[in-house]
Amino acid sequence: MKNYALQGLAFLLLQCLALVSEAQTKSTIEGTIGDSTAGKPLQYVTVELHKGDALSAQALKVGFTSDKGKFSFSGVDTGRYTLLLSHTGFAEKQVPLTVTEGGVTALKQLQLAPAPATMKGIVVTARKPLIEQQDDKIIFNVENDPATKTETAIDILRKTPFVSVDGDNNVTVNGQSNFKVLLNGRETGMFAQNP
């Protein structure tokens, strides 16, 4: 019985030593990132840690800089890594580094340069909303409804808010038949039977 207890205790001791030795081989990478033109620290810079000299498809760790431009990755194994630094309005930067056993790998202040302005032009496209309400009128923009290509005007009016069409194709707006229908901004006689 004592033999089993001693073996169990020895096993636990070896496991603890293995954990302690593994913890000692983990390192921390820390640094500061600044603006190369203004010399001020940059906050919210995306910092990606990739294994090896080339960028892998997936980063091992991802972090952001603080308001003082500082970042830190803990629990990093020894080896060669590449940091990818990116921030809106700045050119991406790759920083190769080697992490040694245990301790802290402190990087001198890294600088990001402003990205060159390469914008040739901006194209803004917009569509009118399907239904607009202006002052005392409701505008139903039929060009934005794909179903209107196969429907009649009465079918389109049936889908329009506040508009009712009965079985005899009599149109009412909010329960009243005293209204005007404009087609492309002009009054139409399409519903002239309405008083």
Short mmCIF file of C-alpha atoms in Angstrom, two decimals:
data_model
loop_
_atom_site.label_atom_id
_atom_site.label_comp_id
_atom_site.label_asym_id
_atom_site.label_seq_id
_atom_site.Cartn_x
_atom_site.Cartn_y
_atom_site.Cartn_z
CA MET A 1 0.00 0.00 0.00
CA LYS A 2 2.86 2.38 0.89
CA ASN A 3 4.53 1.48 -2.41
CA TYR A 4 1.47 2.65 -4.40
CA ALA A 5 1.24 5.87 -2.40
CA LEU A 6 4.93 6.62 -3.05
CA GLN A 7 4.53 5.89 -6.77
CA GLY A 8 1.47 8.17 -6.95
CA LEU A 9 3.30 10.94 -5.11
CA ALA A 10 6.33 10.59 -7.39
CA PHE A 11 4.07 10.75 -10.46
CA LEU A 12 2.39 13.95 -9.23
CA LEU A 13 5.77 15.50 -8.47
CA LEU A 14 7.01 14.74 -11.99
CA GLN A 15 3.84 16.25 -13.50
CA CYS A 16 4.30 19.44 -11.47
CA LEU A 17 7.94 19.70 -12.56
CA ALA A 18 6.91 19.26 -16.20
CA LEU A 19 4.35 22.06 -15.88
CA VAL A 20 6.85 24.37 -14.20
CA SER A 21 9.50 23.72 -16.86
CA GLU A 22 6.94 24.28 -19.64
CA ALA A 23 5.83 27.55 -18.05
CA GLN A 24 9.43 28.73 -17.97
CA THR A 25 9.86 28.22 -21.73
CA LYS A 26 6.88 30.47 -22.53
CA SER A 27 7.74 34.05 -23.34
CA THR A 28 6.04 37.41 -23.67
CA ILE A 29 6.27 39.74 -26.65
CA GLU A 30 5.59 43.40 -26.01
CA GLY A 31 6.11 46.64 -27.84
CA THR A 32 4.82 50.08 -28.76
CA ILE A 33 3.58 51.28 -32.13
CA GLY A 34 3.66 54.90 -33.24
CA ASP A 35 2.96 57.16 -36.19
CA SER A 36 6.15 57.68 -38.20
CA THR A 37 5.25 61.24 -39.20
CA ALA A 38 3.77 62.65 -35.98
CA GLY A 39 5.76 60.44 -33.60
CA LYS A 40 2.67 59.86 -31.47
CA PRO A 41 1.52 56.44 -30.24
CA LEU A 42 -1.21 54.81 -32.33
CA GLN A 43 -4.16 53.18 -30.61
CA TYR A 44 -6.29 50.37 -32.05
CA VAL A 45 -3.55 49.07 -34.33
CA THR A 46 -4.30 45.44 -35.21
CA VAL A 47 -1.32 43.28 -34.25
CA GLU A 48 -1.24 39.69 -35.59
CA LEU A 49 1.32 37.09 -34.51
CA HIS A 50 2.19 34.52 -37.20
CA LYS A 51 4.50 31.50 -36.84
CA GLY A 52 7.61 31.51 -39.03
CA ASP A 53 9.00 34.00 -41.49
CA ALA A 54 5.98 34.12 -43.80
CA LEU A 55 2.43 35.06 -42.96
CA SER A 56 0.30 32.00 -42.35
CA ALA A 57 -3.35 31.84 -43.30
CA GLN A 58 -4.43 32.09 -39.67
CA ALA A 59 -2.76 34.21 -37.01
CA LEU A 60 -1.72 32.49 -33.77
CA LYS A 61 -2.73 35.53 -31.73
CA VAL A 62 -4.43 38.83 -32.54
CA GLY A 63 -4.50 41.94 -30.39
CA PHE A 64 -4.91 45.71 -30.48
CA THR A 65 -2.76 48.50 -29.15
CA SER A 66 -3.88 50.51 -26.13
CA ASP A 67 -4.38 54.26 -26.09
CA LYS A 68 -0.64 54.53 -25.42
CA GLY A 69 0.19 52.36 -28.46
CA LYS A 70 1.27 49.35 -26.36
CA PHE A 71 0.59 45.69 -27.12
CA SER A 72 1.55 42.41 -25.45
CA PHE A 73 1.29 38.69 -26.24
CA SER A 74 1.96 36.26 -23.40
CA GLY A 75 2.39 32.49 -23.46
CA VAL A 76 4.43 32.48 -26.68
CA ASP A 77 6.70 29.51 -27.42
CA THR A 78 10.30 30.03 -28.47
CA GLY A 79 10.93 30.30 -32.20
CA ARG A 80 10.70 32.57 -35.21
CA TYR A 81 7.60 34.72 -35.73
CA THR A 82 6.28 37.53 -37.90
CA LEU A 83 4.17 40.39 -36.57
CA LEU A 84 1.70 41.95 -39.00
CA LEU A 85 0.73 45.51 -38.06
CA SER A 86 -2.27 47.16 -39.73
CA HIS A 87 -4.30 50.29 -39.10
CA THR A 88 -6.73 52.32 -41.19
CA GLY A 89 -4.90 55.02 -43.12
CA PHE A 90 -1.47 53.41 -42.64
CA ALA A 91 0.56 50.97 -44.72
CA GLU A 92 0.76 47.42 -43.37
CA LYS A 93 4.07 46.42 -41.86
CA GLN A 94 5.64 42.99 -41.27
CA VAL A 95 8.15 42.64 -38.44
CA PRO A 96 10.19 39.40 -38.22
CA LEU A 97 11.37 38.45 -34.74
CA THR A 98 12.89 35.57 -32.79
CA VAL A 99 11.57 34.67 -29.34
CA THR A 100 14.14 33.20 -26.96
CA GLU A 101 13.46 30.94 -24.01
CA GLY A 102 11.55 32.52 -21.14
CA GLY A 103 11.37 36.17 -20.27
CA VAL A 104 10.16 39.12 -22.28
CA THR A 105 10.96 39.96 -25.88
CA ALA A 106 10.69 43.76 -25.86
CA LEU A 107 10.57 45.42 -29.25
CA LYS A 108 11.75 48.97 -29.75
CA GLN A 109 9.08 51.42 -30.86
CA LEU A 110 7.68 50.27 -34.18
CA GLN A 111 6.58 52.92 -36.67
CA LEU A 112 3.73 52.80 -39.18
CA ALA A 113 3.92 55.07 -42.21
CA PRO A 114 0.80 56.72 -43.63
CA ALA A 115 -0.64 54.85 -46.60
CA PRO A 116 -0.25 56.59 -49.93
CA ALA A 117 -3.46 58.07 -51.28
CA THR A 118 -4.34 55.82 -54.20
CA MET A 119 -7.99 56.66 -54.53
CA LYS A 120 -8.82 57.62 -58.12
CA GLY A 121 -12.47 58.29 -57.57
CA ILE A 122 -15.54 57.35 -55.64
CA VAL A 123 -18.76 56.08 -57.14
CA VAL A 124 -21.82 56.41 -54.97
CA THR A 125 -24.88 54.49 -56.04
CA ALA A 126 -28.20 54.76 -54.31
CA ARG A 127 -31.74 53.68 -54.91
CA LYS A 128 -34.90 55.41 -53.93
CA PRO A 129 -36.81 53.66 -51.18
CA LEU A 130 -39.79 51.62 -52.34
CA ILE A 131 -42.23 53.83 -50.41
CA GLU A 132 -41.72 57.50 -49.52
CA GLN A 133 -44.01 59.83 -47.61
CA GLN A 134 -43.75 63.54 -48.38
CA ASP A 135 -46.05 66.15 -46.87
CA ASP A 136 -49.53 65.10 -47.96
CA LYS A 137 -48.62 62.38 -50.45
CA ILE A 138 -47.34 58.83 -50.55
CA ILE A 139 -44.87 57.95 -53.30
CA PHE A 140 -44.61 54.32 -54.38
CA ASN A 141 -41.45 53.98 -56.51
CA VAL A 142 -42.46 51.13 -58.78
CA GLU A 143 -39.04 50.90 -60.45
CA ASN A 144 -37.64 49.47 -57.19
CA ASP A 145 -40.21 46.66 -56.98
CA PRO A 146 -39.23 43.74 -59.25
CA ALA A 147 -42.78 42.31 -59.17
CA THR A 148 -44.19 45.40 -60.93
CA LYS A 149 -42.79 44.27 -64.28
CA THR A 150 -45.55 41.67 -64.52
CA GLU A 151 -48.38 43.39 -62.62
CA THR A 152 -51.06 45.82 -63.68
CA ALA A 153 -51.49 49.28 -62.16
CA ILE A 154 -54.39 48.02 -60.02
CA ASP A 155 -52.24 45.15 -58.68
CA ILE A 156 -49.51 47.64 -57.81
CA LEU A 157 -52.01 49.90 -56.01
CA ARG A 158 -53.23 46.93 -53.96
CA LYS A 159 -49.73 46.66 -52.45
CA THR A 160 -49.44 50.37 -51.70
CA PRO A 161 -49.91 51.36 -48.02
CA PHE A 162 -53.19 53.10 -47.09
CA VAL A 163 -54.68 52.20 -50.51
CA SER A 164 -57.58 49.77 -50.88
CA VAL A 165 -58.95 48.34 -54.11
CA ASP A 166 -62.30 46.53 -54.04
CA GLY A 167 -63.54 43.80 -56.38
CA ASP A 168 -64.90 46.37 -58.86
CA ASN A 169 -61.46 48.05 -58.97
CA ASN A 170 -62.68 51.09 -57.03
CA VAL A 171 -59.74 52.71 -55.30
CA THR A 172 -59.87 54.39 -51.89
CA VAL A 173 -57.08 56.04 -49.91
CA ASN A 174 -57.55 55.91 -46.14
CA GLY A 175 -61.18 55.02 -46.81
CA GLN A 176 -61.82 58.11 -48.96
CA SER A 177 -62.28 58.30 -52.69
CA ASN A 178 -61.35 61.99 -53.02
CA PHE A 179 -57.71 61.83 -54.14
CA LYS A 180 -55.45 62.39 -57.14
CA VAL A 181 -53.20 59.83 -58.78
CA LEU A 182 -50.01 61.23 -60.27
CA LEU A 183 -47.99 59.26 -62.78
CA ASN A 184 -44.41 60.54 -63.11
CA GLY A 185 -45.47 63.70 -61.30
CA ARG A 186 -48.43 64.44 -63.61
CA GLU A 187 -52.11 64.01 -62.90
CA THR A 188 -53.60 61.05 -64.71
CA GLY A 189 -57.18 60.27 -65.66
CA MET A 190 -56.61 56.57 -64.97
CA PHE A 191 -58.99 56.63 -62.02
CA ALA A 192 -61.38 59.29 -63.29
CA GLN A 193 -64.41 57.27 -62.17
CA ASN A 194 -63.50 58.13 -58.58
CA PRO A 195 -65.39 61.34 -57.63
#
